XYZ file of C-alpha atoms in Angstrom:
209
model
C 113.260 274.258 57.253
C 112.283 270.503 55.974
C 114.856 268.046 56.530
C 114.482 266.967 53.205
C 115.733 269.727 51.383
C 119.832 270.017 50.504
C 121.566 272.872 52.206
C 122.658 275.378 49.286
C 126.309 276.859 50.400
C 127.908 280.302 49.052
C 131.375 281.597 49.080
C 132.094 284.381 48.402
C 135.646 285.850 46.762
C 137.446 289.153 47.633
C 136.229 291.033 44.635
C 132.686 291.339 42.943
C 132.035 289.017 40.288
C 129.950 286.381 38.370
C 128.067 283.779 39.984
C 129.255 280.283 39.525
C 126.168 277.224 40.667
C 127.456 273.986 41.192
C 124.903 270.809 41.346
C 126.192 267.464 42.574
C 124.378 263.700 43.305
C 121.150 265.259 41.440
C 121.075 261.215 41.481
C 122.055 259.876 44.386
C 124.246 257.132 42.845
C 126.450 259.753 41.598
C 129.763 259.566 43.426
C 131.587 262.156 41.272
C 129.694 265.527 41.565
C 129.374 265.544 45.329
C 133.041 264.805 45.800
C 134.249 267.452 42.571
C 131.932 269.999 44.195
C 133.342 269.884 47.310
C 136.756 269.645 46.433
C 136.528 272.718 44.277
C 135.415 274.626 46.993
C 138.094 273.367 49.480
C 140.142 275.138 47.323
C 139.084 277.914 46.163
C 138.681 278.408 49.962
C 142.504 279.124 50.150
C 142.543 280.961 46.907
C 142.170 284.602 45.816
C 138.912 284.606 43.325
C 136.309 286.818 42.502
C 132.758 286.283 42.587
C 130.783 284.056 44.447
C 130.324 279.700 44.133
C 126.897 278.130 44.998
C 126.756 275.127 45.566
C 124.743 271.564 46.659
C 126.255 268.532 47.119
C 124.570 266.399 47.316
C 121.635 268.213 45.692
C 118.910 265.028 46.901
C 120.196 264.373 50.459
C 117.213 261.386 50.749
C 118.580 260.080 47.360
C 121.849 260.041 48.565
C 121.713 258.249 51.798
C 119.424 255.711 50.081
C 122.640 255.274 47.048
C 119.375 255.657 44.735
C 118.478 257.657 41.464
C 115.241 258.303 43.091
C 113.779 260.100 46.119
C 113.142 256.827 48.290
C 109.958 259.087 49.716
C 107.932 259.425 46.432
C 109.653 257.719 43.505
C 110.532 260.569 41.792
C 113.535 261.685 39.931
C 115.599 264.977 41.078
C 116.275 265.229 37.413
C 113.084 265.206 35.576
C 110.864 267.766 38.119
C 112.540 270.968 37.774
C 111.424 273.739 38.448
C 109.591 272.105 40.806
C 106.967 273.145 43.269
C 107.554 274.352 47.032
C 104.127 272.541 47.936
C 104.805 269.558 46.215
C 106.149 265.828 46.679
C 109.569 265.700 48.514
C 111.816 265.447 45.590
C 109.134 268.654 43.750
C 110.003 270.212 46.556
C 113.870 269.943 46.794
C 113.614 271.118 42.900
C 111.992 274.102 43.750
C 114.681 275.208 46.852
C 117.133 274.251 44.213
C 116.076 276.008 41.492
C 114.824 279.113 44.110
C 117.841 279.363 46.172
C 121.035 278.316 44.049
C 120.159 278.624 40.020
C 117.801 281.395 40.032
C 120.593 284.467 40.513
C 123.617 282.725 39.382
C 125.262 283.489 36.018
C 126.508 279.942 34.811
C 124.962 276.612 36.038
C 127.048 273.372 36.040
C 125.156 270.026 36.536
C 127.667 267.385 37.521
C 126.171 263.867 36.683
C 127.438 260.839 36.004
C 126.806 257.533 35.068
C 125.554 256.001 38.690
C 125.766 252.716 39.692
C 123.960 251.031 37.054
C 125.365 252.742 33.445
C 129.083 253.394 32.385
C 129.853 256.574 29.850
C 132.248 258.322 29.015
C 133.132 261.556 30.344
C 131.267 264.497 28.477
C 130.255 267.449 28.528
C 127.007 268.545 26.889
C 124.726 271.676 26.386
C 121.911 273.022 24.271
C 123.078 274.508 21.580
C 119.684 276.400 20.287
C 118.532 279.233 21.275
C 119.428 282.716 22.861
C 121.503 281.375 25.298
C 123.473 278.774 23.198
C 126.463 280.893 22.553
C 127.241 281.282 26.345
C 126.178 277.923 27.179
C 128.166 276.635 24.587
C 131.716 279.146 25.268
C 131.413 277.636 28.712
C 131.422 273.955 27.614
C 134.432 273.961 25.459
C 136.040 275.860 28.418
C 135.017 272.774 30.337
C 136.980 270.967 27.626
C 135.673 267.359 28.564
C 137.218 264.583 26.041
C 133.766 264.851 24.610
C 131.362 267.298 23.933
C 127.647 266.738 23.455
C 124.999 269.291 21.717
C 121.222 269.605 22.931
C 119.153 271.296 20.108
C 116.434 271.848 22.833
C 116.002 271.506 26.852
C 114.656 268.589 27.984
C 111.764 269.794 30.763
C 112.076 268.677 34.343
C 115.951 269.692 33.783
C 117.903 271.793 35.608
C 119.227 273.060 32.360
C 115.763 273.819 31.347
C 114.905 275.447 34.683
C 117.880 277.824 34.237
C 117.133 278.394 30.534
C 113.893 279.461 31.724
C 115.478 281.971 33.996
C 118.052 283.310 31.260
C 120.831 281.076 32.685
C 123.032 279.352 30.417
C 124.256 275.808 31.407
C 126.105 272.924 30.795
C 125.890 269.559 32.622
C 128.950 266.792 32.777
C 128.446 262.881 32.509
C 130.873 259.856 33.836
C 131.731 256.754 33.967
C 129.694 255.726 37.039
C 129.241 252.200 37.611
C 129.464 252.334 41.554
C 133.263 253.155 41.160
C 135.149 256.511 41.849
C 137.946 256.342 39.391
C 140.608 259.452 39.940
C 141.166 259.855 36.131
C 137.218 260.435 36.299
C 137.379 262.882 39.320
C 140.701 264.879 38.094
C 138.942 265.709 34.775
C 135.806 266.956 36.363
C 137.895 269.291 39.087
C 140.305 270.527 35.991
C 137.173 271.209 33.879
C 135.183 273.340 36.707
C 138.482 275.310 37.397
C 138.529 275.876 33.742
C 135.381 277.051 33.827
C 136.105 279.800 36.575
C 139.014 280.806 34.790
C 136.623 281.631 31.390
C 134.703 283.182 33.917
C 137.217 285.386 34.963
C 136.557 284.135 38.772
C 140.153 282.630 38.948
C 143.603 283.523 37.140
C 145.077 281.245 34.396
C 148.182 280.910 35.817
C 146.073 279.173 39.656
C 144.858 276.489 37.892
């Protein structure tokens, strides 16, 4: 397997169920994904659920150890090459394990972004809210229930939302504040809003959250 590419974990919950992907440090100046991702999996870990979690965090392991938005090999941004291509540059490359091994399957994608070192937002959640799979996308967002909530009328290409829309997955992706800083306002609201999202899943009971 090349080096380069993230490792893609599953876990998988006592009964059958949807399938829940969870991308984190697409960017890898993104503290809050990778940390969000892994926490929700710690716990669902010691939890009854149904259904299975994917998961990457970080999803650009070079980005990450290099605290950059871009693949220090090639220049390229994780975020604007997906689907990607297996024979491509490294960062094509990771795109295409990603979008191969962790959204293509899965019933739900959640992109975790934020801000990175460089930019300050606040936290969102946002979606595209044409097309057949706007509904669903859209249910799952306001589930999310981020203090703000952004509408897409179309998929940007090289996105992972785009790469899942192409597949007939609906998505949503989650901004913060960045700025180099882990804040734990920041990092509570994207942990409550994933857990929210298994619960309108039906992966996790109300009253566990």
């Amino acid at each position: 397997m090349d080096d380069n590419l993230p490792r893609v974990g599953r876990l998988v919950g006592e009964a059958t169920g949807p399938t829940l992907a969870l991308l984190g440090g697409v960017h890898g100046d993104e503290l809050e994904g990778v940390l969000a991702v892994r926490t929700v999996v710690q716990r669902l870990s010691s939890m009854r659920f149904s259904g299975t979690v994917v998961w990457a965090a970080p999803a650009h392991p070079a980005a990450w150890a290099a605290d950059s938005r871009i693949g220090p090999d090639d220049g390229a941004n994780l975020a604007r090459v997906f689907p990607g291509d297996p024979g491509g540059r490294p960062t094509e490359r990771v795109a295409a394990h990603l979008t191969a091994q962790l959204i293509a399957g899965s019933d739900l994608l959640i992109d975790l972004h934020s801000a990175g070192r460089g930019f300050d937002r606040p936290l969102l959640a946002g979606y595209h809210s044409t097309g057949p799979l706007a509904e669903r996308s859209g249910a799952a967002d306001r589930a999310f229930a981020a203090p703000l909530l952004w509408q897409h009328p179309a998929a940007s290409a090289g996105r992972s939302l785009s790469a899942a829309e192409s597949l007939g997955i609906p998505s949503l992706y989650v901004e913060g504040r960045g700025g180099g800083r882990l804040r734990q306002r920041d990092l509570d609201g994207y942990l409550a809003g994933i857990m929210r999202v298994l619960v309108h899943l039906g992966m996790v009971a109300g009253d566990d959250v």
